[in-house]
């Protein structure tokens, strides 16, 4: 006797059970309390295409990772985590197929074939989540291709549906080819626990894989050379590690198809291994620039290929690009102008201590950087503001400007000649402006209570925002009396940024708030540990040490970029399309926003 109904078997058993149900059982009563409208075969096909397209896109990315590529790749851990949500989706689809087949006897076989294929993919994904190895991935690739074939057969039986055909063609366009070659693996005897296996792997040194489920073996080496494998196994045994050489296959993966940006924009578009000790990074014309703690600057092309390396001064605190990214100011206590081709311009300008930041004053074609005094306290000496032109020449008097010891915040706008300087003394912040290369002294604008934390100005030069310990304020720097326009927005923000359209974004510990030009709140989004905000195609927020949140500029709806490590720096390209996240002091990861 075959039981019919929900959950009646999986894979081949599912097909057999459903066939029996279709031929021997009546359609469930439409008057039942638990009745759910039947899904049409076309909608079921569309649902399956959507599920498989998501898997196929991640297959494309993981195949690139296994092949050692850097563009549009994901790690096995991320692959497993990102696709875990497909398990319930496939289970729900299977249940819909079971019900729909009662009403579509002519299509029941094709529908169940699709459901069977999807279930096999789900099982493959769950097995991969346990093993995270190339063998499990190869099985997934094979079953995904079988699922596409089943979908094509179902689609051929349905009335013409251009939308379904288009989505099926796109999903199936990402292909992964698995190549197999004889090989020999050096594998240890199983350990009682994974912790013991991990400890043994540390003793061994270089290993390929530690099993995540029992038996907890260690794969030390895979090679086409039987002699090399036997020698390595012998060395391990001599060192007290029980190991043997096993006949196996070496799997290799290649991929083809269009860039799955729409499906994978939350995943890295480019993952660049950098020099250890990487601290600051930014986009430059033709790629990215990463500066390490020892002062070396490394440039990489748009595909992650190393381009050049130059030696600067140690202890970098910023990388600031001019408009277009052909010139950059890089520095800490010493500020140097560098071209996007690696040419050092002029000599480094020196500050009393490491600069907090630098700004690009476009209409004057100069970089301006500032720092606090040597100790940050009055008795240790004052801070300073220095300016360098594109030839790397340090501007003369009145530069370097001497500031109070606590150091200034700087801001500049492409619409104005001035650099704006906010400094604190005696518990209050003074805002001043100067046109580099023109003015002989600064011009006072306003004074606000509290220690300065941040200063920004919008691209139009209409509004500026000052953040101090007493709150967040907005004023109009271009008016005759900017102090008279000062408005308190609210509490002290952790970071602020202007959108090109004038929208103000303010980050607090627990939220991101967007204000229109009338200072009306447009939306807010919840955060756990808001730290930085940058404006791009979406609003980019560093939320804690490992999390980057992106918010829709119009609605505030949030998404999260894949966590790739502990964050050292975040930058947004000048066109707003890319996000650069420097992590773990050794990886520069680029995301492409839709």
mmCIF file of C-alpha atoms in Angstrom, residues 328-579:
data_model
loop_
_atom_site.group_PDB
_atom_site.id
_atom_site.type_symbol
_atom_site.label_atom_id
_atom_site.label_comp_id
_atom_site.label_asym_id
_atom_site.label_seq_id
_atom_site.Cartn_x
_atom_site.Cartn_y
_atom_site.Cartn_z
ATOM 1 C CA UNK A 328 45.943 60.756 -4.268
ATOM 2 C CA UNK A 329 47.156 62.105 -0.972
ATOM 3 C CA UNK A 330 48.445 59.333 1.275
ATOM 4 C CA UNK A 331 49.751 59.807 4.727
ATOM 5 C CA UNK A 332 49.837 59.857 8.457
ATOM 6 C CA UNK A 333 52.305 62.277 10.011
ATOM 7 C CA UNK A 334 53.879 62.690 6.557
ATOM 8 C CA UNK A 335 51.594 63.548 3.625
ATOM 9 C CA UNK A 336 52.634 62.562 0.090
ATOM 10 C CA UNK A 337 50.972 63.046 -3.303
ATOM 11 C CA UNK A 338 50.983 59.919 -5.504
ATOM 12 C CA UNK A 339 49.631 59.416 -9.022
ATOM 13 C CA UNK A 340 47.483 56.461 -9.997
ATOM 14 C CA UNK A 341 50.522 55.189 -11.939
ATOM 15 C CA UNK A 342 52.711 55.084 -8.830
ATOM 16 C CA UNK A 343 54.724 58.267 -9.353
ATOM 17 C CA UNK A 344 55.633 60.139 -6.163
ATOM 18 C CA UNK A 345 55.145 63.867 -6.561
ATOM 19 C CA UNK A 346 57.338 66.368 -4.724
ATOM 20 C CA UNK A 347 58.287 65.847 -1.114
ATOM 21 C CA UNK A 348 56.189 64.797 1.842
ATOM 22 C CA UNK A 349 54.588 67.460 3.991
ATOM 23 C CA UNK A 350 55.059 66.940 7.714
ATOM 24 C CA UNK A 351 52.496 67.388 10.476
ATOM 25 C CA UNK A 352 52.974 67.416 14.262
ATOM 26 C CA UNK A 353 51.302 63.982 14.538
ATOM 27 C CA UNK A 354 49.359 61.538 12.391
ATOM 28 C CA UNK A 355 46.711 63.250 10.316
ATOM 29 C CA UNK A 356 43.114 62.430 11.089
ATOM 30 C CA UNK A 357 42.140 62.932 7.440
ATOM 31 C CA UNK A 358 42.682 64.941 4.291
ATOM 32 C CA UNK A 359 40.318 66.639 1.838
ATOM 33 C CA UNK A 360 40.544 67.494 -1.843
ATOM 34 C CA UNK A 361 39.777 71.154 -2.667
ATOM 35 C CA UNK A 362 38.844 70.750 -6.308
ATOM 36 C CA UNK A 363 38.604 74.388 -7.382
ATOM 37 C CA UNK A 364 42.049 75.101 -5.950
ATOM 38 C CA UNK A 365 43.526 71.710 -7.029
ATOM 39 C CA UNK A 366 45.138 71.097 -3.651
ATOM 40 C CA UNK A 367 45.019 68.470 -0.941
ATOM 41 C CA UNK A 368 44.660 69.749 2.616
ATOM 42 C CA UNK A 369 45.512 67.600 5.643
ATOM 43 C CA UNK A 370 45.466 68.329 9.359
ATOM 44 C CA UNK A 371 46.518 66.817 12.662
ATOM 45 C CA UNK A 372 46.412 67.506 16.354
ATOM 46 C CA UNK A 373 49.507 68.557 18.273
ATOM 47 C CA UNK A 374 52.223 66.083 19.260
ATOM 48 C CA UNK A 375 50.322 65.091 22.396
ATOM 49 C CA UNK A 376 46.877 66.504 21.689
ATOM 50 C CA UNK A 377 47.201 68.730 24.771
ATOM 51 C CA UNK A 378 48.109 72.448 24.904
ATOM 52 C CA UNK A 379 51.346 71.884 26.790
ATOM 53 C CA UNK A 380 52.568 69.580 24.001
ATOM 54 C CA UNK A 381 52.208 72.162 21.234
ATOM 55 C CA UNK A 382 49.627 73.054 18.621
ATOM 56 C CA UNK A 383 48.136 71.141 15.742
ATOM 57 C CA UNK A 384 48.605 72.075 12.108
ATOM 58 C CA UNK A 385 46.984 72.252 8.677
ATOM 59 C CA UNK A 386 49.132 71.719 5.589
ATOM 60 C CA UNK A 387 48.319 71.925 1.877
ATOM 61 C CA UNK A 388 49.967 70.312 -1.169
ATOM 62 C CA UNK A 389 49.355 70.908 -4.861
ATOM 63 C CA UNK A 390 49.303 68.173 -7.490
ATOM 64 C CA UNK A 391 53.051 68.527 -8.022
ATOM 65 C CA UNK A 392 53.493 67.526 -4.398
ATOM 66 C CA UNK A 393 54.699 70.981 -3.418
ATOM 67 C CA UNK A 394 53.773 72.148 0.072
ATOM 68 C CA UNK A 395 52.041 75.529 -0.069
ATOM 69 C CA UNK A 396 53.868 78.362 1.640
ATOM 70 C CA UNK A 397 52.583 80.955 4.117
ATOM 71 C CA UNK A 398 50.103 81.111 5.635
ATOM 72 C CA UNK A 399 50.496 77.315 5.486
ATOM 73 C CA UNK A 400 51.109 75.389 7.598
ATOM 74 C CA UNK A 401 48.357 76.868 9.731
ATOM 75 C CA UNK A 402 48.782 76.456 13.474
ATOM 76 C CA UNK A 403 45.679 75.226 15.289
ATOM 77 C CA UNK A 404 44.742 74.425 18.887
ATOM 78 C CA UNK A 405 46.387 71.256 20.180
ATOM 79 C CA UNK A 406 43.221 69.119 19.969
ATOM 80 C CA UNK A 407 43.425 69.301 16.188
ATOM 81 C CA UNK A 408 40.889 70.244 13.518
ATOM 82 C CA UNK A 409 38.256 68.657 11.332
ATOM 83 C CA UNK A 410 38.299 69.584 7.631
ATOM 84 C CA UNK A 411 35.681 69.847 4.884
ATOM 85 C CA UNK A 412 35.652 70.920 1.241
ATOM 86 C CA UNK A 413 33.110 71.120 -1.574
ATOM 87 C CA UNK A 414 33.653 70.928 -5.345
ATOM 88 C CA UNK A 415 31.474 74.047 -5.619
ATOM 89 C CA UNK A 416 33.600 76.283 -3.376
ATOM 90 C CA UNK A 417 37.193 77.569 -3.230
ATOM 91 C CA UNK A 418 37.528 77.309 0.535
ATOM 92 C CA UNK A 419 38.630 74.604 2.877
ATOM 93 C CA UNK A 420 36.621 74.693 6.104
ATOM 94 C CA UNK A 421 38.445 74.123 9.376
ATOM 95 C CA UNK A 422 36.831 73.372 12.742
ATOM 96 C CA UNK A 423 39.050 73.614 15.840
ATOM 97 C CA UNK A 424 38.324 73.389 19.555
ATOM 98 C CA UNK A 425 39.647 75.549 22.368
ATOM 99 C CA UNK A 426 38.295 76.266 25.840
ATOM 100 C CA UNK A 427 35.382 73.869 25.351
ATOM 101 C CA UNK A 428 34.016 75.426 22.162
ATOM 102 C CA UNK A 429 34.535 74.846 18.434
ATOM 103 C CA UNK A 430 35.426 77.613 15.987
ATOM 104 C CA UNK A 431 34.691 77.205 12.273
ATOM 105 C CA UNK A 432 36.937 79.077 9.862
ATOM 106 C CA UNK A 433 37.529 79.116 6.110
ATOM 107 C CA UNK A 434 40.490 79.850 3.864
ATOM 108 C CA UNK A 435 41.091 79.712 0.113
ATOM 109 C CA UNK A 436 44.411 77.905 -0.340
ATOM 110 C CA UNK A 437 46.797 79.842 -2.543
ATOM 111 C CA UNK A 438 44.698 83.009 -2.319
ATOM 112 C CA UNK A 439 43.950 84.069 1.251
ATOM 113 C CA UNK A 440 46.622 85.152 3.683
ATOM 114 C CA UNK A 441 44.561 84.261 6.740
ATOM 115 C CA UNK A 442 41.480 82.365 7.777
ATOM 116 C CA UNK A 443 38.009 83.872 7.969
ATOM 117 C CA UNK A 444 35.864 83.201 11.065
ATOM 118 C CA UNK A 445 32.407 81.748 10.372
ATOM 119 C CA UNK A 446 30.797 80.509 13.590
ATOM 120 C CA UNK A 447 31.378 79.193 17.115
ATOM 121 C CA UNK A 448 29.561 76.243 18.741
ATOM 122 C CA UNK A 449 29.839 74.628 22.166
ATOM 123 C CA UNK A 450 31.649 71.310 22.551
ATOM 124 C CA UNK A 451 34.687 69.426 21.245
ATOM 125 C CA UNK A 452 34.642 69.013 17.455
ATOM 126 C CA UNK A 453 34.058 65.498 16.114
ATOM 127 C CA UNK A 454 33.273 65.969 12.409
ATOM 128 C CA UNK A 455 32.694 68.547 9.691
ATOM 129 C CA UNK A 456 31.243 68.008 6.189
ATOM 130 C CA UNK A 457 29.846 70.153 3.371
ATOM 131 C CA UNK A 458 27.551 69.171 0.512
ATOM 132 C CA UNK A 459 28.596 69.080 -3.143
ATOM 133 C CA UNK A 460 26.652 72.242 -3.944
ATOM 134 C CA UNK A 461 28.365 74.147 -1.145
ATOM 135 C CA UNK A 462 24.975 75.134 0.266
ATOM 136 C CA UNK A 463 24.922 73.329 3.603
ATOM 137 C CA UNK A 464 27.590 72.200 6.054
ATOM 138 C CA UNK A 465 27.201 69.978 9.099
ATOM 139 C CA UNK A 466 29.263 70.228 12.264
ATOM 140 C CA UNK A 467 29.298 67.502 14.902
ATOM 141 C CA UNK A 468 30.511 68.340 18.396
ATOM 142 C CA UNK A 469 30.140 66.844 21.840
ATOM 143 C CA UNK A 470 27.094 69.071 22.315
ATOM 144 C CA UNK A 471 25.192 67.852 19.252
ATOM 145 C CA UNK A 472 24.893 67.820 15.468
ATOM 146 C CA UNK A 473 24.385 71.170 13.715
ATOM 147 C CA UNK A 474 23.736 72.442 10.203
ATOM 148 C CA UNK A 475 24.625 75.870 8.815
ATOM 149 C CA UNK A 476 25.001 77.728 5.504
ATOM 150 C CA UNK A 477 28.701 78.469 4.948
ATOM 151 C CA UNK A 478 28.205 80.788 1.966
ATOM 152 C CA UNK A 479 26.047 83.385 3.710
ATOM 153 C CA UNK A 480 27.216 86.698 5.122
ATOM 154 C CA UNK A 481 26.743 85.415 8.688
ATOM 155 C CA UNK A 482 26.967 81.594 8.748
ATOM 156 C CA UNK A 483 26.633 81.573 12.542
ATOM 157 C CA UNK A 484 23.151 83.043 12.256
ATOM 158 C CA UNK A 485 22.062 80.057 10.149
ATOM 159 C CA UNK A 486 23.231 77.465 12.690
ATOM 160 C CA UNK A 487 20.509 74.884 13.499
ATOM 161 C CA UNK A 488 20.817 72.041 15.969
ATOM 162 C CA UNK A 489 19.645 68.803 14.343
ATOM 163 C CA UNK A 490 19.942 66.555 17.367
ATOM 164 C CA UNK A 491 22.324 64.523 19.490
ATOM 165 C CA UNK A 492 25.962 63.911 18.629
ATOM 166 C CA UNK A 493 26.177 61.651 15.574
ATOM 167 C CA UNK A 494 28.959 59.116 15.205
ATOM 168 C CA UNK A 495 29.351 59.978 11.524
ATOM 169 C CA UNK A 496 27.614 62.083 8.883
ATOM 170 C CA UNK A 497 27.594 62.242 5.077
ATOM 171 C CA UNK A 498 25.797 64.157 2.338
ATOM 172 C CA UNK A 499 24.145 62.537 -0.651
ATOM 173 C CA UNK A 500 24.747 64.323 -3.981
ATOM 174 C CA UNK A 501 21.085 65.428 -3.887
ATOM 175 C CA UNK A 502 21.610 67.153 -0.527
ATOM 176 C CA UNK A 503 20.089 64.457 1.685
ATOM 177 C CA UNK A 504 21.932 64.241 4.999
ATOM 178 C CA UNK A 505 22.719 60.856 6.544
ATOM 179 C CA UNK A 506 23.546 60.679 10.237
ATOM 180 C CA UNK A 507 24.749 57.525 11.977
ATOM 181 C CA UNK A 508 24.093 56.943 15.649
ATOM 182 C CA UNK A 509 24.923 53.858 17.674
ATOM 183 C CA UNK A 510 21.509 52.280 17.072
ATOM 184 C CA UNK A 511 20.223 53.857 13.854
ATOM 185 C CA UNK A 512 20.837 55.557 10.531
ATOM 186 C CA UNK A 513 18.692 58.627 9.868
ATOM 187 C CA UNK A 514 18.099 60.405 6.539
ATOM 188 C CA UNK A 515 17.085 64.098 6.529
ATOM 189 C CA UNK A 516 15.891 66.085 3.531
ATOM 190 C CA UNK A 517 17.155 69.610 2.851
ATOM 191 C CA UNK A 518 14.410 70.967 5.099
ATOM 192 C CA UNK A 519 15.791 68.773 7.943
ATOM 193 C CA UNK A 520 12.646 66.664 7.916
ATOM 194 C CA UNK A 521 13.342 63.015 8.682
ATOM 195 C CA UNK A 522 12.776 60.953 5.542
ATOM 196 C CA UNK A 523 13.432 57.538 7.075
ATOM 197 C CA UNK A 524 15.507 55.712 9.644
ATOM 198 C CA UNK A 525 17.035 52.237 9.768
ATOM 199 C CA UNK A 526 17.999 50.172 12.793
ATOM 200 C CA UNK A 527 21.686 49.457 13.470
ATOM 201 C CA UNK A 528 23.485 47.535 16.187
ATOM 202 C CA UNK A 529 26.743 49.520 16.379
ATOM 203 C CA UNK A 530 26.760 52.265 13.745
ATOM 204 C CA UNK A 531 30.231 53.644 13.033
ATOM 205 C CA UNK A 532 30.653 55.126 9.561
ATOM 206 C CA UNK A 533 28.415 56.248 6.725
ATOM 207 C CA UNK A 534 29.231 56.882 3.069
ATOM 208 C CA UNK A 535 26.962 57.859 0.187
ATOM 209 C CA UNK A 536 26.876 55.790 -3.004
ATOM 210 C CA UNK A 537 24.178 54.244 -5.156
ATOM 211 C CA UNK A 538 23.010 53.047 -1.776
ATOM 212 C CA UNK A 539 23.885 54.393 1.637
ATOM 213 C CA UNK A 540 26.820 52.380 2.977
ATOM 214 C CA UNK A 541 27.191 51.951 6.746
ATOM 215 C CA UNK A 542 29.826 50.174 8.799
ATOM 216 C CA UNK A 543 27.818 48.588 11.593
ATOM 217 C CA UNK A 544 30.253 47.145 14.113
ATOM 218 C CA UNK A 545 33.558 45.453 13.382
ATOM 219 C CA UNK A 546 32.428 42.958 10.727
ATOM 220 C CA UNK A 547 29.160 44.176 9.222
ATOM 221 C CA UNK A 548 28.448 46.487 6.270
ATOM 222 C CA UNK A 549 24.825 47.521 5.789
ATOM 223 C CA UNK A 550 23.513 49.184 2.637
ATOM 224 C CA UNK A 551 20.272 51.159 2.623
ATOM 225 C CA UNK A 552 18.056 52.213 -0.262
ATOM 226 C CA UNK A 553 18.408 55.980 -0.632
ATOM 227 C CA UNK A 554 14.703 56.490 -1.197
ATOM 228 C CA UNK A 555 13.101 54.167 1.341
ATOM 229 C CA UNK A 556 15.790 53.216 3.847
ATOM 230 C CA UNK A 557 15.204 49.494 3.220
ATOM 231 C CA UNK A 558 18.394 47.707 4.230
ATOM 232 C CA UNK A 559 20.447 44.802 2.955
ATOM 233 C CA UNK A 560 23.681 43.389 4.308
ATOM 234 C CA UNK A 561 26.828 42.765 2.315
ATOM 235 C CA UNK A 562 28.527 39.437 2.888
ATOM 236 C CA UNK A 563 30.673 39.481 6.011
ATOM 237 C CA UNK A 564 34.261 39.007 4.852
ATOM 238 C CA UNK A 565 36.293 39.705 7.988
ATOM 239 C CA UNK A 566 37.178 42.331 10.575
ATOM 240 C CA UNK A 567 36.948 45.743 8.944
ATOM 241 C CA UNK A 568 39.981 48.036 8.722
ATOM 242 C CA UNK A 569 38.623 50.572 6.224
ATOM 243 C CA UNK A 570 35.629 51.239 3.960
ATOM 244 C CA UNK A 571 35.496 53.371 0.808
ATOM 245 C CA UNK A 572 32.971 54.102 -1.944
ATOM 246 C CA UNK A 573 33.958 54.774 -5.563
ATOM 247 C CA UNK A 574 33.358 58.270 -6.892
ATOM 248 C CA UNK A 575 30.570 57.043 -9.157
ATOM 249 C CA UNK A 576 28.911 55.388 -6.145
ATOM 250 C CA UNK A 577 28.790 51.984 -7.848
ATOM 251 C CA UNK A 578 31.412 50.083 -5.822
ATOM 252 C CA UNK A 579 32.244 49.546 -2.169
#
